[in-house]
Coordinates of C-alpha atoms (C1' of nucleotides) in Angstrom, one line a residue:
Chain A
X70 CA -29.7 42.9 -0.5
X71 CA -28.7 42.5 -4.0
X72 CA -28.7 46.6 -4.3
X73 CA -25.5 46.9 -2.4
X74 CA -22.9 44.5 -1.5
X75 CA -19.3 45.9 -0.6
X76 CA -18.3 43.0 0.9
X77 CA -16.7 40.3 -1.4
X78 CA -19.0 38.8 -3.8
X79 CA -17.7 34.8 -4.8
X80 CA -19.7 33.4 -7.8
X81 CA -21.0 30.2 -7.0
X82 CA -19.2 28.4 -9.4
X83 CA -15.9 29.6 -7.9
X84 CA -17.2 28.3 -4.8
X85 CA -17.6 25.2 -5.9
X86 CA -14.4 25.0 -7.6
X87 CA -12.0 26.1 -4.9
X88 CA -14.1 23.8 -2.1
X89 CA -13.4 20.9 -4.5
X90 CA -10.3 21.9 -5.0
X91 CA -9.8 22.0 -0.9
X92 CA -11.0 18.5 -0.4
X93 CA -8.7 17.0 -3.0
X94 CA -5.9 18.5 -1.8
X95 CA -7.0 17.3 1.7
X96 CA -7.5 14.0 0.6
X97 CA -4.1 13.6 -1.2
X98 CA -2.7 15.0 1.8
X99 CA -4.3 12.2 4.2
X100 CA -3.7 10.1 2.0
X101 CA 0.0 10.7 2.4
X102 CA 0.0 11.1 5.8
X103 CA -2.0 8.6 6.8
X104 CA -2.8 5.6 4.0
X105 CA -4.9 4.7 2.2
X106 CA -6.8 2.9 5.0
X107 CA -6.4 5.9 7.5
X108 CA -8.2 8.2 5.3
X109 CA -11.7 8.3 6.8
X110 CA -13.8 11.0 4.5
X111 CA -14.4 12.5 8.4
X112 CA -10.8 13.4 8.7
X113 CA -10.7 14.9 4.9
X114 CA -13.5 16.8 5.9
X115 CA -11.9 18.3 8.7
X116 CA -8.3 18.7 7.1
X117 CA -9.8 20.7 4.2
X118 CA -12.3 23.1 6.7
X119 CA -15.5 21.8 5.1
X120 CA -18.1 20.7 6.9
X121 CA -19.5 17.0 6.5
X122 CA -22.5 17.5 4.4
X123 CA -20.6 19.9 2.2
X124 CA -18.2 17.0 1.3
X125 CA -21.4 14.6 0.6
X126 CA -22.8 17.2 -1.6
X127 CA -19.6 17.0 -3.8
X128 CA -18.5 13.3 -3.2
X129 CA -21.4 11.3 -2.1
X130 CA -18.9 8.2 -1.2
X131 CA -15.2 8.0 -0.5
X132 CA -15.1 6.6 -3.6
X133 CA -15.9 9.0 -5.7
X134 CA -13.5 11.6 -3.4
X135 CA -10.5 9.2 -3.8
X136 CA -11.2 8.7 -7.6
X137 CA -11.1 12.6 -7.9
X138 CA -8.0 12.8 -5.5
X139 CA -6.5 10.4 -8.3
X140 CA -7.5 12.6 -11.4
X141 CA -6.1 15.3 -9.3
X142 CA -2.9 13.7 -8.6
X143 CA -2.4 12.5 -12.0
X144 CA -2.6 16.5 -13.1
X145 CA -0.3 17.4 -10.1
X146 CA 2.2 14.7 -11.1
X147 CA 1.9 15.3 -15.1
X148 CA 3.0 19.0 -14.0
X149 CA 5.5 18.1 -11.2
X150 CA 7.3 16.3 -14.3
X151 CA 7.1 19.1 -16.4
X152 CA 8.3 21.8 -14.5
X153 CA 11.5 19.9 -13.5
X154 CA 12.3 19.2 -17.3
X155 CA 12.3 22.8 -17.7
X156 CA 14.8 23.5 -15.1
X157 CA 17.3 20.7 -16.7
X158 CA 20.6 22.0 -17.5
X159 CA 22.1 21.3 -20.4
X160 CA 25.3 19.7 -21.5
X161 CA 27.5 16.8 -20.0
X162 CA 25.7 15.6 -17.4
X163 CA 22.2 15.5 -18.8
X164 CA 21.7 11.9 -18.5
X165 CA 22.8 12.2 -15.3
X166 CA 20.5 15.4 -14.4
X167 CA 17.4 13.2 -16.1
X168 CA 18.1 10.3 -13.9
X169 CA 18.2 12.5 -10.9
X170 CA 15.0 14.4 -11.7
X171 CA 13.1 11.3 -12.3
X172 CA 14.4 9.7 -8.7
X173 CA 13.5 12.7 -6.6
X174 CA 10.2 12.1 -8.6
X175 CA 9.6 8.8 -7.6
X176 CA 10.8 9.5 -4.0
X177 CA 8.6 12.3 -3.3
X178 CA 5.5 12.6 -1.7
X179 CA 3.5 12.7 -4.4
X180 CA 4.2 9.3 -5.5
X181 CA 3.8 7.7 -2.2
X182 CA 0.4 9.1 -2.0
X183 CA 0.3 7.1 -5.8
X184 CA 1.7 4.8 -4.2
X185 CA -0.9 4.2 -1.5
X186 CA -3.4 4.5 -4.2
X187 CA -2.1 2.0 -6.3
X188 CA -1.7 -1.0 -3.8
X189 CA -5.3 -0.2 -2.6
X190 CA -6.7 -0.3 -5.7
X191 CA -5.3 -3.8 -6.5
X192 CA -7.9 -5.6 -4.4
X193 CA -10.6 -2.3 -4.8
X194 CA -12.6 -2.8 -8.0
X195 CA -14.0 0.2 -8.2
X196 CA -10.9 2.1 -7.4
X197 CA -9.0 0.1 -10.2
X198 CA -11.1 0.8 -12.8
X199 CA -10.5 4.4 -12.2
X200 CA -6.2 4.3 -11.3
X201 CA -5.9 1.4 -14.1
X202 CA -5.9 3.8 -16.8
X203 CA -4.6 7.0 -14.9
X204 CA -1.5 5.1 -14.0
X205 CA -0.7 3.6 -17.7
X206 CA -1.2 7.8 -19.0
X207 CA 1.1 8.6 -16.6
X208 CA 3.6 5.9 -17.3
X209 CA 3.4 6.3 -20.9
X210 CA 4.1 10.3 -20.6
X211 CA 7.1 10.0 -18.5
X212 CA 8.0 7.5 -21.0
X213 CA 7.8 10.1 -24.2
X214 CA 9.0 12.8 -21.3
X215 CA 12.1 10.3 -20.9
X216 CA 12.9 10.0 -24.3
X217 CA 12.6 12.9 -25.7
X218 CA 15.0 14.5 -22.9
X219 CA 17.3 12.4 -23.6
X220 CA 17.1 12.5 -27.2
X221 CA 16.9 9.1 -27.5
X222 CA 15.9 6.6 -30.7
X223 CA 13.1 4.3 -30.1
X224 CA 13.6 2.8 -33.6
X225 CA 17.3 1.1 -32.4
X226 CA 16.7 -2.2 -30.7
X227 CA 16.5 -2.1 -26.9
X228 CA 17.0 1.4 -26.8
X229 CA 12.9 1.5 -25.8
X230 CA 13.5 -1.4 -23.1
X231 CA 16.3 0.5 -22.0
X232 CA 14.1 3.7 -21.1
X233 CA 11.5 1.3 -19.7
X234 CA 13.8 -0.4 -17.4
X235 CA 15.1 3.3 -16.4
X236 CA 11.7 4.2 -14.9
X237 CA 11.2 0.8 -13.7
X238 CA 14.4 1.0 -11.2
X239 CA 13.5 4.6 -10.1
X240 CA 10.1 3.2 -9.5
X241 CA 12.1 0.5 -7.4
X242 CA 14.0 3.2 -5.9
X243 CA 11.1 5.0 -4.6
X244 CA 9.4 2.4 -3.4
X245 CA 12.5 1.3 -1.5
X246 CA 12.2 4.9 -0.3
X247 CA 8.9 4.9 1.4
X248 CA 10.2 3.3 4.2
X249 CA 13.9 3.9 4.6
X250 CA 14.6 7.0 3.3
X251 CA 18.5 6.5 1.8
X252 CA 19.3 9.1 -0.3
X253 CA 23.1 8.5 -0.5
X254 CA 21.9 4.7 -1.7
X255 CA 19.9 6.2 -4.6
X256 CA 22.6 8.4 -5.5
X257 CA 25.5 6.2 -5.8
X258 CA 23.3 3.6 -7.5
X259 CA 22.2 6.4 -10.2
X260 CA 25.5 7.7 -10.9
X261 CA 26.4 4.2 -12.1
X262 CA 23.3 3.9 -14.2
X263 CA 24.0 7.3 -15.7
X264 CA 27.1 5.6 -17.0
X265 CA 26.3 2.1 -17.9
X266 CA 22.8 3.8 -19.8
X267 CA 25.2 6.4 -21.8
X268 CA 27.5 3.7 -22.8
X269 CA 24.6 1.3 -23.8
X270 CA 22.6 4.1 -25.8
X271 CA 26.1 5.4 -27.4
X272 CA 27.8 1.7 -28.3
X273 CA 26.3 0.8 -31.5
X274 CA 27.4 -2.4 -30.9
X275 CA 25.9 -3.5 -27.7
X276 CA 22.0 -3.4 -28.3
X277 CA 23.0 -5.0 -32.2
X278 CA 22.8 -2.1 -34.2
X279 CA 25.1 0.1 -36.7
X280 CA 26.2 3.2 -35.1
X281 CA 24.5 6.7 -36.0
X282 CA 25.7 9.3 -34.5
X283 CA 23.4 10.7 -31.0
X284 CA 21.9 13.5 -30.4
X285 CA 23.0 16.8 -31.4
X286 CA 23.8 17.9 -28.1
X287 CA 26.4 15.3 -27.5
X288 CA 29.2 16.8 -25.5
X289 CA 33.2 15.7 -25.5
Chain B
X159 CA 3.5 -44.2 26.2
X160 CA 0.5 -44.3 29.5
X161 CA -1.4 -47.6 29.5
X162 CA -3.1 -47.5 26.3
X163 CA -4.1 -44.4 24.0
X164 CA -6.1 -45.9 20.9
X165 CA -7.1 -42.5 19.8
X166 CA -4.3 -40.1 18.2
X167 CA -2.7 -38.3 20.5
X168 CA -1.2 -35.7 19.4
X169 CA 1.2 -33.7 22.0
X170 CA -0.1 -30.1 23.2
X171 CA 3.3 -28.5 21.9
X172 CA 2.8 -29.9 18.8
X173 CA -1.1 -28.7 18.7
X174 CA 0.2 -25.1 19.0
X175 CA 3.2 -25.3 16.5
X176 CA 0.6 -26.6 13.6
X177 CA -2.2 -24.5 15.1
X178 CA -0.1 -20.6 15.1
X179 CA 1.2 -22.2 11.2
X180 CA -2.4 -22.4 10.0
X181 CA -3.0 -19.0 11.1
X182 CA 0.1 -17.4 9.7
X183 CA -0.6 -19.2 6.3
X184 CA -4.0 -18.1 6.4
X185 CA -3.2 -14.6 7.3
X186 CA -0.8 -14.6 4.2
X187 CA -3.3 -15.8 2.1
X188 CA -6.1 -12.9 3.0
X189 CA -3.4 -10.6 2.8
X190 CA -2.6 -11.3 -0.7
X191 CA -6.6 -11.7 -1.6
X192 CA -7.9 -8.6 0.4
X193 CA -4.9 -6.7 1.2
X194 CA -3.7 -5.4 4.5
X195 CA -6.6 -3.1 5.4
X196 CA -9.0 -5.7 4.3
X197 CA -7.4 -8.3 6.6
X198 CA -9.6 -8.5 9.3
X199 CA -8.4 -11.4 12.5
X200 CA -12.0 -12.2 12.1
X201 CA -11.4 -13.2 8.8
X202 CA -8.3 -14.9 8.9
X203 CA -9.5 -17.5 11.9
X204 CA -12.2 -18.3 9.5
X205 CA -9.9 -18.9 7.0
X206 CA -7.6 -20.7 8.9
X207 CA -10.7 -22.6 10.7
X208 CA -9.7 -22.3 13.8
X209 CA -11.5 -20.3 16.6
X210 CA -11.7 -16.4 17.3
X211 CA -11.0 -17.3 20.7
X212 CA -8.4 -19.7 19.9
X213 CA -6.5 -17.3 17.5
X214 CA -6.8 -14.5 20.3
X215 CA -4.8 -17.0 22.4
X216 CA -1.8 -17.7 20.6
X217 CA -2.1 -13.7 18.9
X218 CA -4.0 -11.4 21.8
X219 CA -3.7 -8.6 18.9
X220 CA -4.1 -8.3 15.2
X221 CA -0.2 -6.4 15.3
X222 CA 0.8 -9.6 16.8
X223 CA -0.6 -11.8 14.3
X224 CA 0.8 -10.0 11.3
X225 CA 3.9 -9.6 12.8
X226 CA 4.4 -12.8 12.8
X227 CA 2.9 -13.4 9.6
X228 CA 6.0 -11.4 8.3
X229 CA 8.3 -13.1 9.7
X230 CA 6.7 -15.8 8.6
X231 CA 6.6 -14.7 5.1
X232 CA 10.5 -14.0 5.2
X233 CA 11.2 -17.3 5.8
X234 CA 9.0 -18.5 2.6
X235 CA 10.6 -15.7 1.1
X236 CA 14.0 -16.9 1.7
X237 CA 13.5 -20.4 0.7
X238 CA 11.8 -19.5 -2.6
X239 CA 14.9 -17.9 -3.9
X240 CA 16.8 -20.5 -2.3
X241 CA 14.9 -22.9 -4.2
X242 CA 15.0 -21.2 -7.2
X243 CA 18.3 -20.3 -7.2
X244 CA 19.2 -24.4 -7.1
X245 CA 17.4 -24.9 -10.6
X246 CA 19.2 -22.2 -12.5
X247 CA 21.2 -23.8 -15.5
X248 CA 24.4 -23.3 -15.9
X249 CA 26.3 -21.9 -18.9
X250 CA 25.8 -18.8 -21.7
X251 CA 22.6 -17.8 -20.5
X252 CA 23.2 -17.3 -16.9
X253 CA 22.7 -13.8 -16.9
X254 CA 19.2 -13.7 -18.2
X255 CA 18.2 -16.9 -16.3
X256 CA 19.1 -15.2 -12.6
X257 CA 17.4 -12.0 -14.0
X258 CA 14.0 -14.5 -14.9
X259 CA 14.3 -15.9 -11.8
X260 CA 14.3 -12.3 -9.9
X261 CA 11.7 -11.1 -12.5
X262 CA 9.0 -14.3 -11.6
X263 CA 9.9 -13.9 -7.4
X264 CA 9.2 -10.3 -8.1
X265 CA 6.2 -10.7 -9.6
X266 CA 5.0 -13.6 -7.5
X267 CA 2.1 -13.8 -4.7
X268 CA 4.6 -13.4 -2.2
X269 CA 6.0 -10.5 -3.5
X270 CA 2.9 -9.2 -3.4
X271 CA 2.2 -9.9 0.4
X272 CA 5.3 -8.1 0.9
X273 CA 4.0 -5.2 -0.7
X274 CA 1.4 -4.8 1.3
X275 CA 2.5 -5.3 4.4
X276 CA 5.4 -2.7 3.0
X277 CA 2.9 -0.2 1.9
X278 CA 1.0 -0.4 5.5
X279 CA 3.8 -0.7 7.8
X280 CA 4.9 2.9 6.3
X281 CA 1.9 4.8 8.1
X282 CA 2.1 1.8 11.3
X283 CA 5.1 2.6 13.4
X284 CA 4.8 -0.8 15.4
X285 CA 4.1 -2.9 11.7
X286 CA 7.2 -0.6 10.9
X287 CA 9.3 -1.7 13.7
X288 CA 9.0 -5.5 12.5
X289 CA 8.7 -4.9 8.8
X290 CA 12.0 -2.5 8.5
X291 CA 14.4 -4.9 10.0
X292 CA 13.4 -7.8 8.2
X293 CA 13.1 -6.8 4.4
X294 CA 16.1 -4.6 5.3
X295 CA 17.7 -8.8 5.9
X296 CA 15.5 -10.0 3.0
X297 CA 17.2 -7.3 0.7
X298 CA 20.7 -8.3 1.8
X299 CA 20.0 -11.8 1.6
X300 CA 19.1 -11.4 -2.3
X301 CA 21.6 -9.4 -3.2
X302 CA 24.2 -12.0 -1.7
X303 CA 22.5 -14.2 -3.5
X304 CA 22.5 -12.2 -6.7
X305 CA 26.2 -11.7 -6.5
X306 CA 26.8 -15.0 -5.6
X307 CA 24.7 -16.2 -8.8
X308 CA 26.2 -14.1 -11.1
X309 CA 30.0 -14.4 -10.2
X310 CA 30.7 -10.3 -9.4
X311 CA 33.5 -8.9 -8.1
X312 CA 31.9 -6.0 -5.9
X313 CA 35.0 -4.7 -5.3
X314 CA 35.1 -3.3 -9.0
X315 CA 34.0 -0.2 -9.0
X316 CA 30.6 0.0 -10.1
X317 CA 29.6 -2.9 -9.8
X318 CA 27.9 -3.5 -6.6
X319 CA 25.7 -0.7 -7.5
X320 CA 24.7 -2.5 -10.6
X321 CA 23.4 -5.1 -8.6
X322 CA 21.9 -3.3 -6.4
X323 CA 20.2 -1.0 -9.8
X324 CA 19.2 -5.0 -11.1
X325 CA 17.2 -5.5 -7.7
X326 CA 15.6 -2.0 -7.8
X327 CA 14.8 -2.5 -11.3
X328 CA 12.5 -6.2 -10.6
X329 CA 11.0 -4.8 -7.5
X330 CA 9.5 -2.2 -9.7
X331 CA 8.2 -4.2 -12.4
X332 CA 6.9 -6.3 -9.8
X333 CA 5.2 -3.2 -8.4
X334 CA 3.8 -2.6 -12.2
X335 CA 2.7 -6.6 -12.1
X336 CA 0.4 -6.0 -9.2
X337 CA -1.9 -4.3 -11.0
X338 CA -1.2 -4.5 -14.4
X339 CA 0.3 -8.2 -15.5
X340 CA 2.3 -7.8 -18.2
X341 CA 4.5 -10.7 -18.7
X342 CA 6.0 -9.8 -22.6
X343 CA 6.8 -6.3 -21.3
X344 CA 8.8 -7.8 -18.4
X345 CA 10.2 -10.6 -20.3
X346 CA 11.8 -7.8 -23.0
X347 CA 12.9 -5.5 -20.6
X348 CA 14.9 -8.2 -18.7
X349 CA 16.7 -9.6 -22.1
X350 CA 18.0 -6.1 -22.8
X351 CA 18.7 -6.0 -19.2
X352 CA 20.9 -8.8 -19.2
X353 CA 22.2 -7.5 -22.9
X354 CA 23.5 -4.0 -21.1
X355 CA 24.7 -5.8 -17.5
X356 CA 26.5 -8.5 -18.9
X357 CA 27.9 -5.5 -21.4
X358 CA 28.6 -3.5 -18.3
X359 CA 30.1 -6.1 -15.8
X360 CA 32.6 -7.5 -18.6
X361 CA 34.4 -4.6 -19.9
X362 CA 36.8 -3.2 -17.8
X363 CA 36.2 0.4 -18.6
X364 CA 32.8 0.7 -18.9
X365 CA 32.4 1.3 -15.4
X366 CA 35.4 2.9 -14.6
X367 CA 35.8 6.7 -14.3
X368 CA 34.8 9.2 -16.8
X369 CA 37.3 11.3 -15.7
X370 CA 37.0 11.2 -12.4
X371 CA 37.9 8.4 -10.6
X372 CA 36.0 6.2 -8.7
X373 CA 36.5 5.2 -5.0
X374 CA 35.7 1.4 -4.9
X375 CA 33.2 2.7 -1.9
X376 CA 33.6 -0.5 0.9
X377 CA 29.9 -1.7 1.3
X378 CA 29.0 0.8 4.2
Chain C
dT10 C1' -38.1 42.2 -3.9
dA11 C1' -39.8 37.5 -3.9
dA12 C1' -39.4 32.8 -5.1
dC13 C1' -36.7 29.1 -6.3
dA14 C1' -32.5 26.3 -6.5
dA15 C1' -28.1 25.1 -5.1
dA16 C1' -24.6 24.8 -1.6
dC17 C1' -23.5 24.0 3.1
dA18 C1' -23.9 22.4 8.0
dG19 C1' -25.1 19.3 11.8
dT20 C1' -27.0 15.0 13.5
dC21 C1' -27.7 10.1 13.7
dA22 C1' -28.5 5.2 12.9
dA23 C1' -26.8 1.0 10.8
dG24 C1' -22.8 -1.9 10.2
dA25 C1' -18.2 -3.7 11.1
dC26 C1' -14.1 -4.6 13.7
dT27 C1' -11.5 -5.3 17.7
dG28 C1' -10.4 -7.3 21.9
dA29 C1' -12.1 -8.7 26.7
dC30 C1' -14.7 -12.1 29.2
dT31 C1' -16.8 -16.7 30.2
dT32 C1' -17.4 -21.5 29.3
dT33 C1' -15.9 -26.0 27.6
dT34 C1' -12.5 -29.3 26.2
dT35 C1' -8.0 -31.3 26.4
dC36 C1' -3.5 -32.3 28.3
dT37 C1' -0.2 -33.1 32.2
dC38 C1' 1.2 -34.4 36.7
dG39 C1' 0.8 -36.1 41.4
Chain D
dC233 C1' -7.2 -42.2 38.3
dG234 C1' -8.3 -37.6 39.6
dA235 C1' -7.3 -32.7 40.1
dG236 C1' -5.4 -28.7 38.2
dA237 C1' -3.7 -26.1 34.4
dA238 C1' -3.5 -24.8 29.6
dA239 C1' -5.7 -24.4 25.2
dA240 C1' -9.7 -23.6 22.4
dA241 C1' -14.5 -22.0 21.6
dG242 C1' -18.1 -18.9 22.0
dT243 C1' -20.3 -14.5 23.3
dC244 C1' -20.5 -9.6 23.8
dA245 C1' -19.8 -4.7 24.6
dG246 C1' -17.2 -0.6 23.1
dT247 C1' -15.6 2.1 19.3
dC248 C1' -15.1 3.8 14.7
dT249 C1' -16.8 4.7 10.0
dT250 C1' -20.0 5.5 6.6
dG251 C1' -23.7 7.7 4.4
dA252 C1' -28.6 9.2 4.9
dC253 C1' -31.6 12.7 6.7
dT254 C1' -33.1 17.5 8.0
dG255 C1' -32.4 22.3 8.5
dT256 C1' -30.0 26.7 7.1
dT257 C1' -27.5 29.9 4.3
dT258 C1' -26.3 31.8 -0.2
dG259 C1' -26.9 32.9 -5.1
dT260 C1' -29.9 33.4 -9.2
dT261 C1' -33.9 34.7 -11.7
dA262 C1' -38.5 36.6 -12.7

DNA sequence: TAACAAACAGTCAAGACTGACTTTTTCTCG
DNA sequence: CGAGAAAAAGTCAGTCTTGACTGTTTGTTA
């Protein structure tokens, strides 16, 4: 009945798109839930409302659904970060406001699902070849993300190692997270850095260098 | 001392004490080559060449073998730091030598272990129940340590949380180590790390207020 | 409209892991 | 020295997971 059909019409292409798009959303969500370990492709499967064989027909293995989950997560993350840069106010506290971004970042569920991914791929051959490189793009765009919010100058000496370490801790911190959830620790322990990374950034004496002056948008 | 025992006898109590070690060490080890999921019981009284039977006896459940595997594992932790902590030389460098000393522990097989067991015991209430306490005492116990090492006065305000931001900051680069070994980039983080602590610890008002004052927060 | 191809659904067998059960060896005590 | 108990070894059934197979529906093209 190609003559007339009121009822919706879905291209076949959009099908495909949006049942992919179910299943990796499924699987990251599993994945969070339950491990890396607990996510059997039967449980996706039924998370996402697709029937078994339809998940075989897109992923053959649970490998090639997890490396997809990853490719998706990377995306999801890459815009997570984005998004809160743009709603970064400006003015005093922006080091501060950075920091804080980048911990509730690294503490949400989105990273542990990384997380879970991560640890599993370090005795997974497979899955490392495929979060190896995901993981170093992602870690070098927060790093250019980090920088360039807060205006800092690679070319002064340990001002790089400074913004490395930064995402380092908060990658400590929200790995500390996963399984106590302290907030108030991460807090008081970021408020600090805030201070002791604007004083190290701003001394031109501490990291051995003549003093420039910052960033423009260097308040009182 | 009966009549006359040619043959080594070796006392039943004994026989169990050196029998559950070889099993914890053993556990360890898969754990580190195969990671928690892959760390079957089967496995592990192969490894440990003693008998599935045997193993069942002294752990009836693969929970019960890991547990105390982790407990285990915090003792080994413990005394490594211990250890290293004696060898530390003494003088200008102190500062970077405690943070090398963190940095390799961090990064270390051990470390690793931990990780796993931290990464599983997050979706395992019962691993969670005998994980949480004890690197909730391993964390304590290094950051003693750390203070103790480096001469701070946590009353100062600031200053604890600087420690506490120095631990953060080596358990994620020794998350980054486990699948990525990168010994330069950890070694040049860490000497601008000790640059900007021992910047931050010395001068009186680095760390003090910014205007606001700072409670000196009693360690809650 | 008919034929063909792609997507989807359900079923099932092979393999692996856990833990209970049974037998054999070793230690201790009367 | 012998009997009983504890430890260790070996075997096995139940359960879960994966991915292959077969049939059905939906979309495209001639």
């Amino acid at each position: 009945m190609t003559a007339a059909t009121p009822t919706a019409r879905v291209p076949q292409e959009e099908r495909t798109r949006v049942m992919r798009a179910r299943l990796l959303e499924a699987c990251v969500e599993v994945l969070i839930e339950r491990g890396y370990a607990g996510t059997s492709t039967t449980l996706v499967s039924e998370r996402a409302g697709v029937s078994r064989g339809a998940q075989l027909h897109h992923f053959p293995t649970k490998a090639d659904l997890v490396v997809a989950a990853v490719e998706h997560l990377t995306l999801v993350r890459g815009a997570d970060l984005a998004a809160a840069a743009e709603a970064l106010p400006r003015g005093s506290h922006r080091t501060r406001a950075v920091l804080e971004m980048l911990g509730e970042h690294f503490s949400s569920p989105v990273f542990t699902a990384a997380l879970e991914l991560w640890v599993a791929a370090r005795t997974d051959a497979e899955l490392l070849a495929a979060v190896g490189p995901l993981e170093q793009r992602v870690g070098r765009d927060a790093h250019r993300l980090t920088v360039e919010l807060l205006g800092v100058d690679e070319s002064r000496p340990g001002h790089r190692e400074l913004i490395q370490a930064t995402l380092d801790l908060v990658r400590g911190l929200g790995l500390a997270n996963t399984i106590s959830d302290d907030a108030r620790r991460r807090r008081r322990i970021l408020d600090q850095w805030a201070r002791t990374l604007d004083a190290a950034l701003a001394d031109p004496a501490d990291p051995a260098d003549t003093g420039t002056d910052q960033h423009p948008e260097d308040p009182a």
